[in-house]
Coordinates of C-alpha atoms in Angstrom, one line a residue:
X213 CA 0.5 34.9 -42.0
X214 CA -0.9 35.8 -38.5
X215 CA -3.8 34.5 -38.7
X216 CA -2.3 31.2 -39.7
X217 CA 0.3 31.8 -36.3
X218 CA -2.7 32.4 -34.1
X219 CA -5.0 29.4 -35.7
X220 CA -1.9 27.4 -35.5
X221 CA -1.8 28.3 -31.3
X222 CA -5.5 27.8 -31.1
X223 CA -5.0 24.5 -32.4
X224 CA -2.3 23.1 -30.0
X225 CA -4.0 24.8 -27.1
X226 CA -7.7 22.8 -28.2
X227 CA -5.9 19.3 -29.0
X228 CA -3.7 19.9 -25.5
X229 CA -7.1 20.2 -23.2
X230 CA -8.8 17.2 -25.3
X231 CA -5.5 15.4 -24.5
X232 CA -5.6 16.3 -20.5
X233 CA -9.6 16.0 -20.3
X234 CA -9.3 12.0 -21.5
X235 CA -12.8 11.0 -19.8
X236 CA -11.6 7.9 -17.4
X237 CA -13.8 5.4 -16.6
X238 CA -14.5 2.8 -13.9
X239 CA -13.1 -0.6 -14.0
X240 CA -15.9 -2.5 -13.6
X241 CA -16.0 -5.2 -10.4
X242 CA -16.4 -8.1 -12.7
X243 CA -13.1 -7.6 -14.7
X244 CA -11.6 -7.4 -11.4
X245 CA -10.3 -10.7 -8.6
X246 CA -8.4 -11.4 -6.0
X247 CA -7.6 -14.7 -4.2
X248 CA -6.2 -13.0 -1.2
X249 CA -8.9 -10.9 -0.5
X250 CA -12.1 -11.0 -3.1
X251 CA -14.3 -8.2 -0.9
X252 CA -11.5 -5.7 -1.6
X253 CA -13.1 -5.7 -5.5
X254 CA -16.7 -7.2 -5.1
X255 CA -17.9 -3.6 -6.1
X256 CA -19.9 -3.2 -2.8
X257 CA -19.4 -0.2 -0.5
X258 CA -20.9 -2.4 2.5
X259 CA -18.7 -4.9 2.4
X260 CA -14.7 -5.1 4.6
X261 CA -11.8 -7.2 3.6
X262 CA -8.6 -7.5 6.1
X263 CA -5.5 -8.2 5.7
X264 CA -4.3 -11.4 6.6
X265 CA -1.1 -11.1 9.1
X266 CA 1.6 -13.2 11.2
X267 CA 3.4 -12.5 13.0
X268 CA 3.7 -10.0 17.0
X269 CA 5.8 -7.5 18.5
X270 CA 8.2 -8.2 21.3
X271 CA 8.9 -5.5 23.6
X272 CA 11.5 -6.2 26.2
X273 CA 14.4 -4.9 28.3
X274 CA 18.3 -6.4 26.0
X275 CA 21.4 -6.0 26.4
X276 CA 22.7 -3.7 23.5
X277 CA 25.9 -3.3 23.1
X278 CA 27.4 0.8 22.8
X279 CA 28.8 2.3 20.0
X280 CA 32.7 1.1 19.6
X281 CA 35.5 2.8 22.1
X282 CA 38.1 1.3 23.8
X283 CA 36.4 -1.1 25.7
X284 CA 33.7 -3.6 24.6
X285 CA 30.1 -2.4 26.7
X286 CA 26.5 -3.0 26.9
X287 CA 24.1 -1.4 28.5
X288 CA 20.4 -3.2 29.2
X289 CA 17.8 -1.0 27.2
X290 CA 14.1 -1.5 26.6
X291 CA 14.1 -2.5 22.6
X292 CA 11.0 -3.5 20.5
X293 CA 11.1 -5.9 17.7
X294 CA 8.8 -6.9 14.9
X295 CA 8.5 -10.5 14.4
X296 CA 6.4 -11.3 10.7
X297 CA 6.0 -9.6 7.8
X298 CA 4.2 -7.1 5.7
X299 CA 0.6 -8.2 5.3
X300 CA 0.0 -8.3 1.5
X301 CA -3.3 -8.2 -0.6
X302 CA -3.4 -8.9 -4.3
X303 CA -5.5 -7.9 -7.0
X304 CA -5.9 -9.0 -10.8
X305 CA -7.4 -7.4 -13.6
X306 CA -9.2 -9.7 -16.4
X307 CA -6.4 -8.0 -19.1
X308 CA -3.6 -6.0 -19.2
X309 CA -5.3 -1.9 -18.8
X310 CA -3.9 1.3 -18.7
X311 CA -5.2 2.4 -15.3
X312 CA -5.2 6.3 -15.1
X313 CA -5.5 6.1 -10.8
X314 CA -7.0 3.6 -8.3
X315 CA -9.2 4.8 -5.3
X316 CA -8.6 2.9 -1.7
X317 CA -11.8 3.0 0.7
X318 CA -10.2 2.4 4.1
X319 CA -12.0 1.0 6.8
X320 CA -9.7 1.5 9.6
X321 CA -6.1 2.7 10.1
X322 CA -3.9 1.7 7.4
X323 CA 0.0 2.1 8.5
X324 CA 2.4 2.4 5.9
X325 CA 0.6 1.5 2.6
X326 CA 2.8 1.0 -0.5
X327 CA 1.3 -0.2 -3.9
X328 CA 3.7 -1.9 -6.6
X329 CA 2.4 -3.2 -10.1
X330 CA 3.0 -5.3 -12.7
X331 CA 1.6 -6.4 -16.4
X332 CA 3.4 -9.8 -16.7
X333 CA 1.3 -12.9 -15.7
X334 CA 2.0 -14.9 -13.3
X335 CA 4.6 -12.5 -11.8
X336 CA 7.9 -14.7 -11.7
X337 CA 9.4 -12.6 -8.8
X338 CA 8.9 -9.7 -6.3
X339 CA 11.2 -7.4 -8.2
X340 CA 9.4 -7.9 -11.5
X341 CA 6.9 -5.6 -9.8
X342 CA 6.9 -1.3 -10.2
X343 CA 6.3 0.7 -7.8
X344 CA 3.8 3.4 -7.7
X345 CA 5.5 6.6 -6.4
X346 CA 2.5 8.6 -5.3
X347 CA 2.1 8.4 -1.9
X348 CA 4.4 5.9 -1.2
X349 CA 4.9 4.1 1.9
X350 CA 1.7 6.4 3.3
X351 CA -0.2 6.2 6.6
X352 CA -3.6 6.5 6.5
X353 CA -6.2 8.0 9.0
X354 CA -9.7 8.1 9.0
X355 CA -12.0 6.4 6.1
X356 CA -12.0 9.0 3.4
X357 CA -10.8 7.3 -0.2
X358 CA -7.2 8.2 -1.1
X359 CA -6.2 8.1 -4.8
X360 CA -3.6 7.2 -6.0
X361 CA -1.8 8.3 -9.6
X362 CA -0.5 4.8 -11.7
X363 CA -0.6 6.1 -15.2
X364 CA 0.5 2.7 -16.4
X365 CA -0.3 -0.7 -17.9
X366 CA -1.1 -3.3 -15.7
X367 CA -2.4 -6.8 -14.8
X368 CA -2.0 -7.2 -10.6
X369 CA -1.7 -4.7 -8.4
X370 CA -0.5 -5.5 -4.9
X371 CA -1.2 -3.2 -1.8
X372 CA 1.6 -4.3 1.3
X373 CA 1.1 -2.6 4.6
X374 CA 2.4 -3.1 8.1
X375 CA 0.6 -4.9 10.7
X376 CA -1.7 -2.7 13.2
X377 CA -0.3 -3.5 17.2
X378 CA -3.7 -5.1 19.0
X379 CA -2.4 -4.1 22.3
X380 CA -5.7 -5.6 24.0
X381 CA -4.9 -8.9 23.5
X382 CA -1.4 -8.7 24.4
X383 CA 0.5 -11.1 26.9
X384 CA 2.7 -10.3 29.8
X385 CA 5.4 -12.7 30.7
X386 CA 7.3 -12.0 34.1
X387 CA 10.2 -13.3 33.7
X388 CA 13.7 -10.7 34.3
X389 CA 13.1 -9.0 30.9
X390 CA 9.5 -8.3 31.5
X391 CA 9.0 -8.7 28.0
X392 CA 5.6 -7.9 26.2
X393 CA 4.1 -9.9 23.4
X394 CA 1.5 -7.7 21.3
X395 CA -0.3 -9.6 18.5
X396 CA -0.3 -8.1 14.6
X397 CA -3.5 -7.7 13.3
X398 CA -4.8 -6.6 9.2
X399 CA -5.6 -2.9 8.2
X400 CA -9.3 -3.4 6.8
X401 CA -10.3 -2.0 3.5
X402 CA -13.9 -1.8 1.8
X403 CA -12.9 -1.6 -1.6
X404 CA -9.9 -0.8 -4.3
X405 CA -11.6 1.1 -7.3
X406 CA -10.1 1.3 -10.5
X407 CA -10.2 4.2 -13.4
X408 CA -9.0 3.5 -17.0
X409 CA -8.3 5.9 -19.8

């Protein structure tokens, strides 16, 4: 009887690790595209794909008005505003995979990257999409790869981040706000890798 208990432990303990250590592999490049942005998945280290943006920020002095009291006030403050949107990239498997993690290779600054996913094709709408929780919303420094966990089934993957402020083509207007127009530019990104179990 105990050595059935402790051959019964050993087994659960050996089919456990096997199930953890569930060798991932590479998606390879060619089961991968994207419209928006096809160096992002052309499997070469070499190559940079930026995000397409519109939009600018406007920085200007506004009246505000202060926080409700007896008497209706504003006061003139210096305010910024984003005008645009997210800049989005895309990216499509050839079928739905379980994809254990993807790998982003930045190539410059990336503010506020989110990823969301989804397995139905052609995605009807936005909220048809998942989001992936791990490291959500995250600002990236520097050019090492950052992984990030999916543990799903998927066919597109879409990466959003915000526009990067290219303050060295911005435009002063001198008029009485003194406002400041600062162009949006794309977070660049060699390549998206993906890993399947």
């Amino acid at each position: 009887m105990k050595y059935l208990m402790l051959f019964s432990i050993l087994f659960i303990i050996v089919l456990g690790c096997a199930v953890l250590n569930q060798s991932t592999i590479e998606v390879p490049a060619t089961k991968l595209s994207s419209s928006t942005n096809p160096k992002m998945v052309d499997g070469n280290l070499n190559t940079v794909s930026t995000f397409i943006t519109t939009g600018h920020v406007e920085k200007k002095y506004q009246n505000v008005l202060i926080p409700p009291g007896p008497f209706i006030q504003s006061e003139r403050r210096y305010t910024t505003n984003v005008i645009g949107r997210r800049t989005v990239a895309e990216i499509k498997l050839d079928e739905p995979t379980y994809i254990t993690y993807v790998e982003v290779y930045p190539a410059s600054r990336i503010p506020n990257l989110a990823l969301i996913t989804t397995s139905e094709d052609p995605p009807k709408f936005d909220t048809n999409f998942d989001v992936v929780r791990d490291k959500y919303h995250i600002n990236i420094e520097g050019t090492k790869p950052v992984k990030f966990q999916i543990n799903r089934e998927i066919l597109y993957l879409r990466l959003t981040a915000d526009g990067i402020e290219d303050k060295f083509n911005s435009t002063r207007e001198r008029d009485r706000d003194k406002s400041i127009h600062i162009p949006l530019k794309g977070a660049s990104i060699k390549e998206v890798k993906f890993y399947a179990r």
